[in-house]
Amino acid sequence: VDVLISLAISQEPKYFRKGWGDLSVPLQLLEKMESDIEKGKGERGLILKEKSITWKEYPLDKEVSKTIVAKEGRFLSPIAEALPKEAQHCNFVFIEPVPHHQATERVVKEDFQPIVIMLPGTGESSFTIRLEMAKDLAEKYGYSSVLPTVPFLGKRSPRDQERFFIDSVESMALQSFGSMREAAALALFFLNRNKRNRVCLSGFSFGGAIASCASSMCLIADADGRRLACASYAGCSSPAVICDGAFSRMIDWDALMVKNQQGKDCSRDEMIRSLKQDVSNYLDKFSLPLLVQGHIALEKKRRRKNRQAAVCAAIMRDDQIICQKRGRDLIGDLQMGVSSDSDNDVFSVYQLPGGHVLGAIVRSRYQKMLIVEAMERIKEPSKR
């Protein structure tokens, strides 16, 4: 099914129709972050203050509003200067269970406030699916949820971008890096707001990758890892996944050839193989392994360990959209970011039957399962 879906989508507008873009812009942002990490200032640019966020009511259906309340927040992206005008502000919906609800009273009694930051999947331009999951988590468990938008998707897409098909490699790197920074800023905001708060970053597909990277960015910013969890569902560790498997059919390789000067005498297939490697090498710079390495390096400088207390992940056994190697790489990278005694109380991974499309269909059930498992583990900060 994954292959059939990708074949159908490949007839649509393609990724990278404008070619490479200015590759130096995302690299400069990355180098600035690496410089801050080297100076021991990993939190720079990630600290949101209450006055930095503008709030307004978010309309809900009358029936839905019986169990949850919602408001919409908006803040300037940490990489706003590099983004097109339409993408410079991050909008998010904050969902809370209504006061005195049975599930709300349970978390009050247990003296912790669970907050889930739920990132969108590839092409997910509305809040619909996540709002339904947030409603269920509020009603059954008393969890609050934050549903962010991401650059180059939905209302934050440039006017000339066709649907979710990002039009350059530069924009893909900016989307990935910007999403990580924004999600990390939100996580830090809620962690710093109240010591009772526990935050779980979660996402499906592209969102799983961003959640994983954002959780590492929080540790780089010296967040209290004992109150932080990650739940990645059918995710990967790098935006370079777009060069693999079924995704590669959705790329406008001809547009990328225009400025590429190497291999002029090669066949088209050989040229595409070379381009795949070039694009992959570039996008891999904005990936989880580099963030984990930066975090571990900072730990040595700080002379203390600070690892997130819970990581739960699931990959799809027959995934053709996110290749198996990318899924396995994510698991290994996530494992490096948890407590050093990575036992079953800290880290868990599931391999589910089916491919990416089936994963999307059963997402509500299994992503919520991962979130609840991760959140239950960080109710009480451990002594790790």
Coordinates of C-alpha atoms in Angstrom, one line a residue:
V1 CA 0.0 0.0 0.0
D2 CA 2.9 2.4 0.8
V3 CA 4.3 2.0 -2.7
L4 CA 0.9 2.4 -4.4
I5 CA 0.2 5.6 -2.4
S6 CA 3.7 7.0 -3.3
L7 CA 3.1 6.2 -6.9
A8 CA -0.2 8.1 -6.8
I9 CA 1.4 11.1 -5.1
S10 CA 4.4 11.1 -7.5
Q11 CA 2.0 12.2 -10.2
E12 CA 1.3 15.4 -8.1
P13 CA 3.6 18.4 -7.8
K14 CA 7.0 17.3 -6.6
Y15 CA 9.4 18.2 -3.9
F16 CA 12.3 20.6 -4.8
R17 CA 10.8 21.9 -8.0
K18 CA 12.9 25.1 -7.5
G19 CA 16.1 23.1 -7.0
W20 CA 18.6 23.6 -4.2
G21 CA 18.0 27.1 -3.0
D22 CA 20.6 28.8 -0.8
L23 CA 22.2 26.0 1.2
S24 CA 24.4 28.4 3.2
V25 CA 21.4 29.9 5.1
P26 CA 20.4 26.8 7.1
L27 CA 24.1 25.9 7.6
Q28 CA 24.7 29.3 9.2
L29 CA 21.9 28.7 11.6
L30 CA 23.3 25.3 12.4
E31 CA 26.8 26.7 12.9
K32 CA 25.5 29.3 15.3
M33 CA 23.8 26.7 17.4
E34 CA 27.0 24.6 17.4
S35 CA 28.9 27.6 18.5
D36 CA 26.4 28.3 21.3
I37 CA 26.8 24.7 22.4
E38 CA 30.6 25.0 22.4
K39 CA 30.3 28.0 24.6
G40 CA 27.9 26.1 27.0
K41 CA 24.9 28.3 26.0
G42 CA 22.7 25.7 24.4
E43 CA 19.5 27.4 25.6
R44 CA 20.2 30.6 23.6
G45 CA 17.3 31.5 21.3
L46 CA 15.0 28.9 22.9
I47 CA 13.7 30.7 26.0
L48 CA 10.1 31.8 25.6
K49 CA 8.6 34.2 28.1
E50 CA 4.9 34.6 28.7
K51 CA 4.9 38.1 27.2
S52 CA 6.5 36.6 24.0
I53 CA 3.3 34.7 23.3
T54 CA 0.0 36.2 22.2
W55 CA -3.1 34.3 23.2
K56 CA -6.7 34.2 21.9
E57 CA -9.7 31.9 22.1
Y58 CA -9.8 28.8 19.9
P59 CA -13.3 27.9 18.8
L60 CA -14.5 24.4 19.6
D61 CA -17.8 22.6 18.7
K62 CA -20.3 22.8 21.4
E63 CA -20.2 19.1 22.1
V64 CA -16.4 19.1 22.3
S65 CA -16.3 22.0 24.6
K66 CA -18.1 20.0 27.3
T67 CA -14.8 18.2 28.1
I68 CA -12.0 20.4 26.9
V69 CA -11.1 24.0 26.7
A70 CA -8.7 25.5 24.1
K71 CA -6.8 28.6 23.3
E72 CA -4.5 29.5 20.5
G73 CA -1.0 30.9 21.0
R74 CA 1.4 32.6 18.7
F75 CA 5.1 33.4 18.9
L76 CA 8.0 34.4 16.7
S77 CA 10.0 31.4 15.5
P78 CA 13.6 31.2 16.8
I79 CA 14.7 31.2 13.2
A80 CA 12.2 33.8 11.9
E81 CA 14.9 35.8 10.1
A82 CA 15.6 32.9 7.8
L83 CA 12.0 32.0 7.0
P84 CA 9.5 33.5 4.5
K85 CA 7.0 36.0 5.9
E86 CA 4.2 33.5 6.0
A87 CA 6.2 31.0 8.1
Q88 CA 7.8 33.4 10.7
H89 CA 5.3 32.9 13.5
C90 CA 4.5 29.6 15.1
N91 CA 0.8 29.1 16.0
F92 CA -0.3 26.4 18.3
V93 CA -3.4 25.2 20.1
F94 CA -3.3 24.5 23.8
I95 CA -5.9 22.0 24.9
E96 CA -6.8 21.4 28.6
P97 CA -9.4 19.2 30.3
V98 CA -12.2 21.2 31.8
P99 CA -11.8 21.9 35.6
H100 CA -13.3 19.3 38.0
H101 CA -13.4 16.6 35.3
Q102 CA -12.8 13.2 36.9
A103 CA -9.5 12.7 34.9
T104 CA -8.4 16.3 35.9
E105 CA -8.9 15.6 39.5
R106 CA -6.8 12.5 39.3
V107 CA -3.7 14.4 38.1
V108 CA -4.3 17.1 40.6
K109 CA -4.4 14.5 43.4
E110 CA -1.1 13.0 42.0
D111 CA 0.4 16.4 42.0
F112 CA 1.7 16.4 38.4
Q113 CA 0.5 18.2 35.3
P114 CA 1.1 16.1 32.1
I115 CA 1.5 18.2 28.9
V116 CA 1.9 16.5 25.5
I117 CA 3.5 18.4 22.6
M118 CA 2.1 16.7 19.5
L119 CA 3.9 17.4 16.2
P120 CA 2.1 17.0 12.8
G121 CA 3.0 14.3 10.4
T122 CA 4.2 14.8 6.8
G123 CA 1.6 16.9 4.9
E124 CA -0.7 17.2 8.0
S125 CA -1.8 20.8 7.6
S126 CA -4.8 20.8 10.0
F127 CA -5.3 20.1 13.7
T128 CA -8.1 17.6 13.1
I129 CA -6.4 14.3 13.9
R130 CA -4.3 15.7 16.7
L131 CA -7.3 17.5 18.2
E132 CA -9.2 14.3 18.4
M133 CA -6.3 12.5 20.1
A134 CA -5.8 15.5 22.5
K135 CA -9.5 15.4 23.4
D136 CA -9.2 11.6 24.2
L137 CA -6.1 12.1 26.3
A138 CA -7.8 14.9 28.2
E139 CA -11.0 13.0 28.9
K140 CA -9.4 9.7 29.8
Y141 CA -6.1 10.7 31.5
G142 CA -6.4 14.4 32.3
Y143 CA -3.5 15.4 30.0
S144 CA -3.1 18.8 28.4
S145 CA -1.9 19.0 24.8
V146 CA 0.0 21.5 22.6
L147 CA -0.6 21.2 18.9
P148 CA 2.0 23.3 17.0
T149 CA 2.1 24.3 13.4
V150 CA 5.4 23.9 11.5
P151 CA 7.1 26.1 8.8
F152 CA 6.2 25.4 5.2
L153 CA 3.0 23.5 6.0
G154 CA -0.6 24.6 6.0
K155 CA -1.1 28.3 6.8
R156 CA 2.7 28.7 7.2
S157 CA 3.4 27.7 3.5
P158 CA 4.8 30.3 1.1
R159 CA 2.1 31.5 -1.3
D160 CA 3.6 29.9 -4.3
Q161 CA 4.2 26.5 -2.6
E162 CA 2.0 23.7 -3.9
R163 CA 0.3 21.9 -1.0
F164 CA 3.0 20.3 1.3
F165 CA 5.6 19.9 -1.5
I166 CA 8.5 21.9 -0.3
D167 CA 10.1 23.6 -3.3
S168 CA 13.8 23.5 -2.4
V169 CA 16.4 21.6 -0.4
E170 CA 17.1 24.8 1.5
S171 CA 13.4 25.1 2.6
M172 CA 13.4 21.4 3.7
A173 CA 16.4 22.1 5.9
L174 CA 14.8 25.2 7.3
Q175 CA 11.5 23.3 8.0
S176 CA 13.3 20.6 9.9
F177 CA 15.6 22.9 11.9
G178 CA 12.9 25.5 12.6
S179 CA 10.4 22.8 13.7
M180 CA 12.9 21.4 16.1
R181 CA 13.7 24.8 17.6
E182 CA 10.0 25.8 17.9
A183 CA 9.0 22.5 19.6
A184 CA 12.0 22.7 22.0
A185 CA 11.1 26.3 22.8
L186 CA 7.5 25.2 23.7
A187 CA 8.7 22.3 25.7
L188 CA 11.1 24.5 27.7
F189 CA 8.3 27.1 28.2
F190 CA 6.0 24.6 29.8
L191 CA 8.8 22.9 31.8
N192 CA 9.9 26.3 33.2
R193 CA 6.3 27.4 33.9
N194 CA 5.7 25.1 36.8
K195 CA 7.8 22.3 38.4
R196 CA 4.7 20.1 38.5
N197 CA 4.7 20.0 34.7
R198 CA 5.8 16.9 32.8
V199 CA 6.3 17.2 29.1
C200 CA 6.2 14.5 26.5
L201 CA 7.2 15.4 22.9
S202 CA 5.5 13.1 20.4
G203 CA 4.8 12.9 16.7
F204 CA 4.0 10.6 13.8
S205 CA 6.3 10.2 10.7
F206 CA 8.0 13.6 10.2
G207 CA 6.6 14.7 13.5
G208 CA 8.3 11.7 15.2
A209 CA 11.6 12.9 13.9
I210 CA 11.0 16.5 15.0
A211 CA 9.9 15.3 18.5
S212 CA 13.0 13.2 18.9
C213 CA 15.3 16.1 17.8
A214 CA 13.4 18.7 20.0
S215 CA 13.8 16.5 23.1
S216 CA 17.6 16.5 22.5
M217 CA 17.6 20.2 22.1
C218 CA 15.8 20.6 25.4
L219 CA 18.6 18.6 27.1
I220 CA 21.2 20.8 25.3
A221 CA 19.3 23.8 26.8
D222 CA 19.8 22.0 30.2
A223 CA 16.1 21.2 30.8
D224 CA 15.3 18.8 33.7
G225 CA 15.5 15.5 31.9
R226 CA 13.7 13.8 34.7
R227 CA 10.5 15.7 33.7
L228 CA 10.9 15.1 29.9
A229 CA 9.9 12.2 27.7
C230 CA 9.7 11.4 24.0
A231 CA 7.2 9.2 22.2
S232 CA 8.1 8.7 18.5
Y233 CA 5.6 6.8 16.3
A234 CA 6.8 5.6 12.9
G235 CA 9.5 8.3 12.8
C236 CA 13.1 8.7 11.6
S237 CA 16.2 10.5 12.7
S238 CA 16.9 12.7 9.7
P239 CA 15.0 14.7 7.0
A240 CA 17.3 12.8 4.5
V241 CA 14.7 10.0 4.6
I242 CA 13.1 11.8 1.7
C243 CA 15.9 10.5 -0.5
D244 CA 15.1 6.9 0.4
G245 CA 12.5 4.4 -0.9
A246 CA 9.1 5.5 -1.9
F247 CA 9.7 9.1 -1.0
S248 CA 12.3 9.5 -3.7
R249 CA 9.6 9.2 -6.4
M250 CA 8.2 12.5 -5.2
I251 CA 11.3 14.5 -5.9
D252 CA 11.9 16.6 -9.0
W253 CA 15.4 15.3 -9.8
D254 CA 15.5 17.3 -13.0
A255 CA 15.3 20.6 -11.1
L256 CA 18.2 19.5 -8.9
M257 CA 20.3 18.6 -11.9
V258 CA 20.2 22.2 -13.3
K259 CA 22.9 23.6 -11.0
N260 CA 24.7 20.3 -10.5
Q261 CA 27.9 20.3 -12.5
Q262 CA 29.3 16.9 -11.7
G263 CA 28.9 13.7 -13.8
K264 CA 27.9 15.5 -17.0
D265 CA 28.7 12.3 -19.0
C266 CA 26.8 10.0 -16.6
S267 CA 23.5 8.4 -17.4
R268 CA 20.3 9.8 -15.9
D269 CA 20.1 6.9 -13.4
E270 CA 23.7 7.5 -12.3
M271 CA 23.1 11.2 -12.0
I272 CA 20.1 10.6 -9.8
R273 CA 22.1 8.2 -7.6
S274 CA 24.7 10.9 -7.2
L275 CA 22.1 13.6 -6.4
K276 CA 20.4 11.3 -3.8
Q277 CA 23.8 11.0 -2.0
D278 CA 24.4 14.8 -2.2
V279 CA 20.9 15.7 -0.9
S280 CA 21.1 13.0 1.8
N281 CA 24.6 14.2 3.0
Y282 CA 23.3 17.8 3.3
L283 CA 20.0 17.0 5.1
D284 CA 21.8 14.6 7.5
K285 CA 23.4 17.7 9.0
F286 CA 20.0 18.6 10.5
S287 CA 19.5 15.2 12.3
L288 CA 19.2 13.6 15.7
P289 CA 22.7 12.0 15.9
L290 CA 24.4 15.4 15.7
L291 CA 22.2 16.8 18.4
V292 CA 22.8 13.8 20.7
Q293 CA 26.5 14.2 20.2
G294 CA 26.2 17.9 21.1
H295 CA 24.3 17.0 24.2
I296 CA 26.8 14.4 25.4
A297 CA 29.6 16.9 24.8
L298 CA 27.8 19.5 26.9
E299 CA 27.4 16.9 29.7
K300 CA 31.1 16.5 29.9
K301 CA 31.6 20.3 30.2
R302 CA 28.9 20.5 32.8
R303 CA 30.4 17.5 34.6
R304 CA 27.0 15.9 35.2
K305 CA 24.6 13.8 33.3
N306 CA 21.2 15.0 32.3
R307 CA 19.2 12.4 30.3
Q308 CA 15.5 12.3 29.5
A309 CA 13.7 9.9 31.8
A310 CA 11.6 8.0 29.3
V311 CA 11.6 7.2 25.6
C312 CA 9.0 5.1 23.9
A313 CA 9.1 4.4 20.1
A314 CA 7.4 2.3 17.6
I315 CA 8.4 1.5 14.0
M316 CA 6.4 -0.2 11.3
R317 CA 7.8 -3.6 10.3
D318 CA 7.0 -3.2 6.5
D319 CA 7.4 0.5 6.1
Q320 CA 8.2 1.5 2.6
I321 CA 7.9 5.3 3.1
I322 CA 10.5 5.4 5.9
C323 CA 13.0 2.7 5.2
Q324 CA 13.8 0.1 7.8
K325 CA 17.4 1.4 8.2
R326 CA 16.2 4.9 9.0
G327 CA 13.7 3.5 11.6
R328 CA 16.5 1.4 13.3
D329 CA 18.9 4.4 13.2
L330 CA 16.3 6.4 15.1
I331 CA 16.0 3.8 17.8
G332 CA 19.8 3.7 18.3
D333 CA 20.0 7.5 18.4
L334 CA 17.2 7.8 20.9
Q335 CA 18.7 5.2 23.1
M336 CA 21.8 7.3 23.4
G337 CA 19.7 10.2 24.8
V338 CA 18.1 8.4 27.7
S339 CA 19.5 7.5 31.1
S340 CA 22.8 5.6 31.0
D341 CA 21.2 2.6 32.6
S342 CA 18.9 2.2 29.6
D343 CA 16.7 -0.5 30.9
N344 CA 13.0 -1.3 30.3
D345 CA 12.0 1.3 32.9
V346 CA 13.4 4.0 30.7
F347 CA 13.5 2.9 27.1
S348 CA 11.0 0.8 25.1
V349 CA 10.6 0.1 21.5
Y350 CA 7.8 -1.7 19.6
Q351 CA 7.8 -3.1 16.0
L352 CA 4.3 -3.1 14.7
P353 CA 3.0 -5.0 11.7
G354 CA 2.2 -3.3 8.5
G355 CA 3.5 -0.3 6.6
H356 CA 3.4 3.5 6.9
V357 CA -0.1 3.9 5.6
L358 CA -1.5 1.3 8.0
G359 CA 0.5 3.1 10.7
A360 CA -1.4 6.3 9.8
I361 CA -4.7 4.5 10.0
V362 CA -4.1 3.1 13.5
R363 CA -2.2 6.1 14.6
S364 CA -4.8 7.3 17.2
R365 CA -4.5 4.0 19.1
Y366 CA -0.8 3.4 19.0
Q367 CA 0.6 6.9 19.3
K368 CA -1.6 7.5 22.3
M369 CA -0.4 4.2 23.8
L370 CA 3.2 5.4 23.5
I371 CA 2.4 8.8 25.0
V372 CA 0.6 7.3 28.0
E373 CA 3.4 4.8 28.6
A374 CA 6.0 7.6 28.5
M375 CA 4.1 10.0 30.6
E376 CA 3.4 7.4 33.3
R377 CA 7.2 6.9 33.7
I378 CA 7.8 10.6 34.4
K379 CA 5.1 11.2 37.0
E380 CA 7.7 11.3 39.7
P381 CA 11.2 12.5 38.8
S382 CA 13.6 9.7 39.2
K383 CA 16.9 9.9 41.1
R384 CA 18.9 9.2 37.9

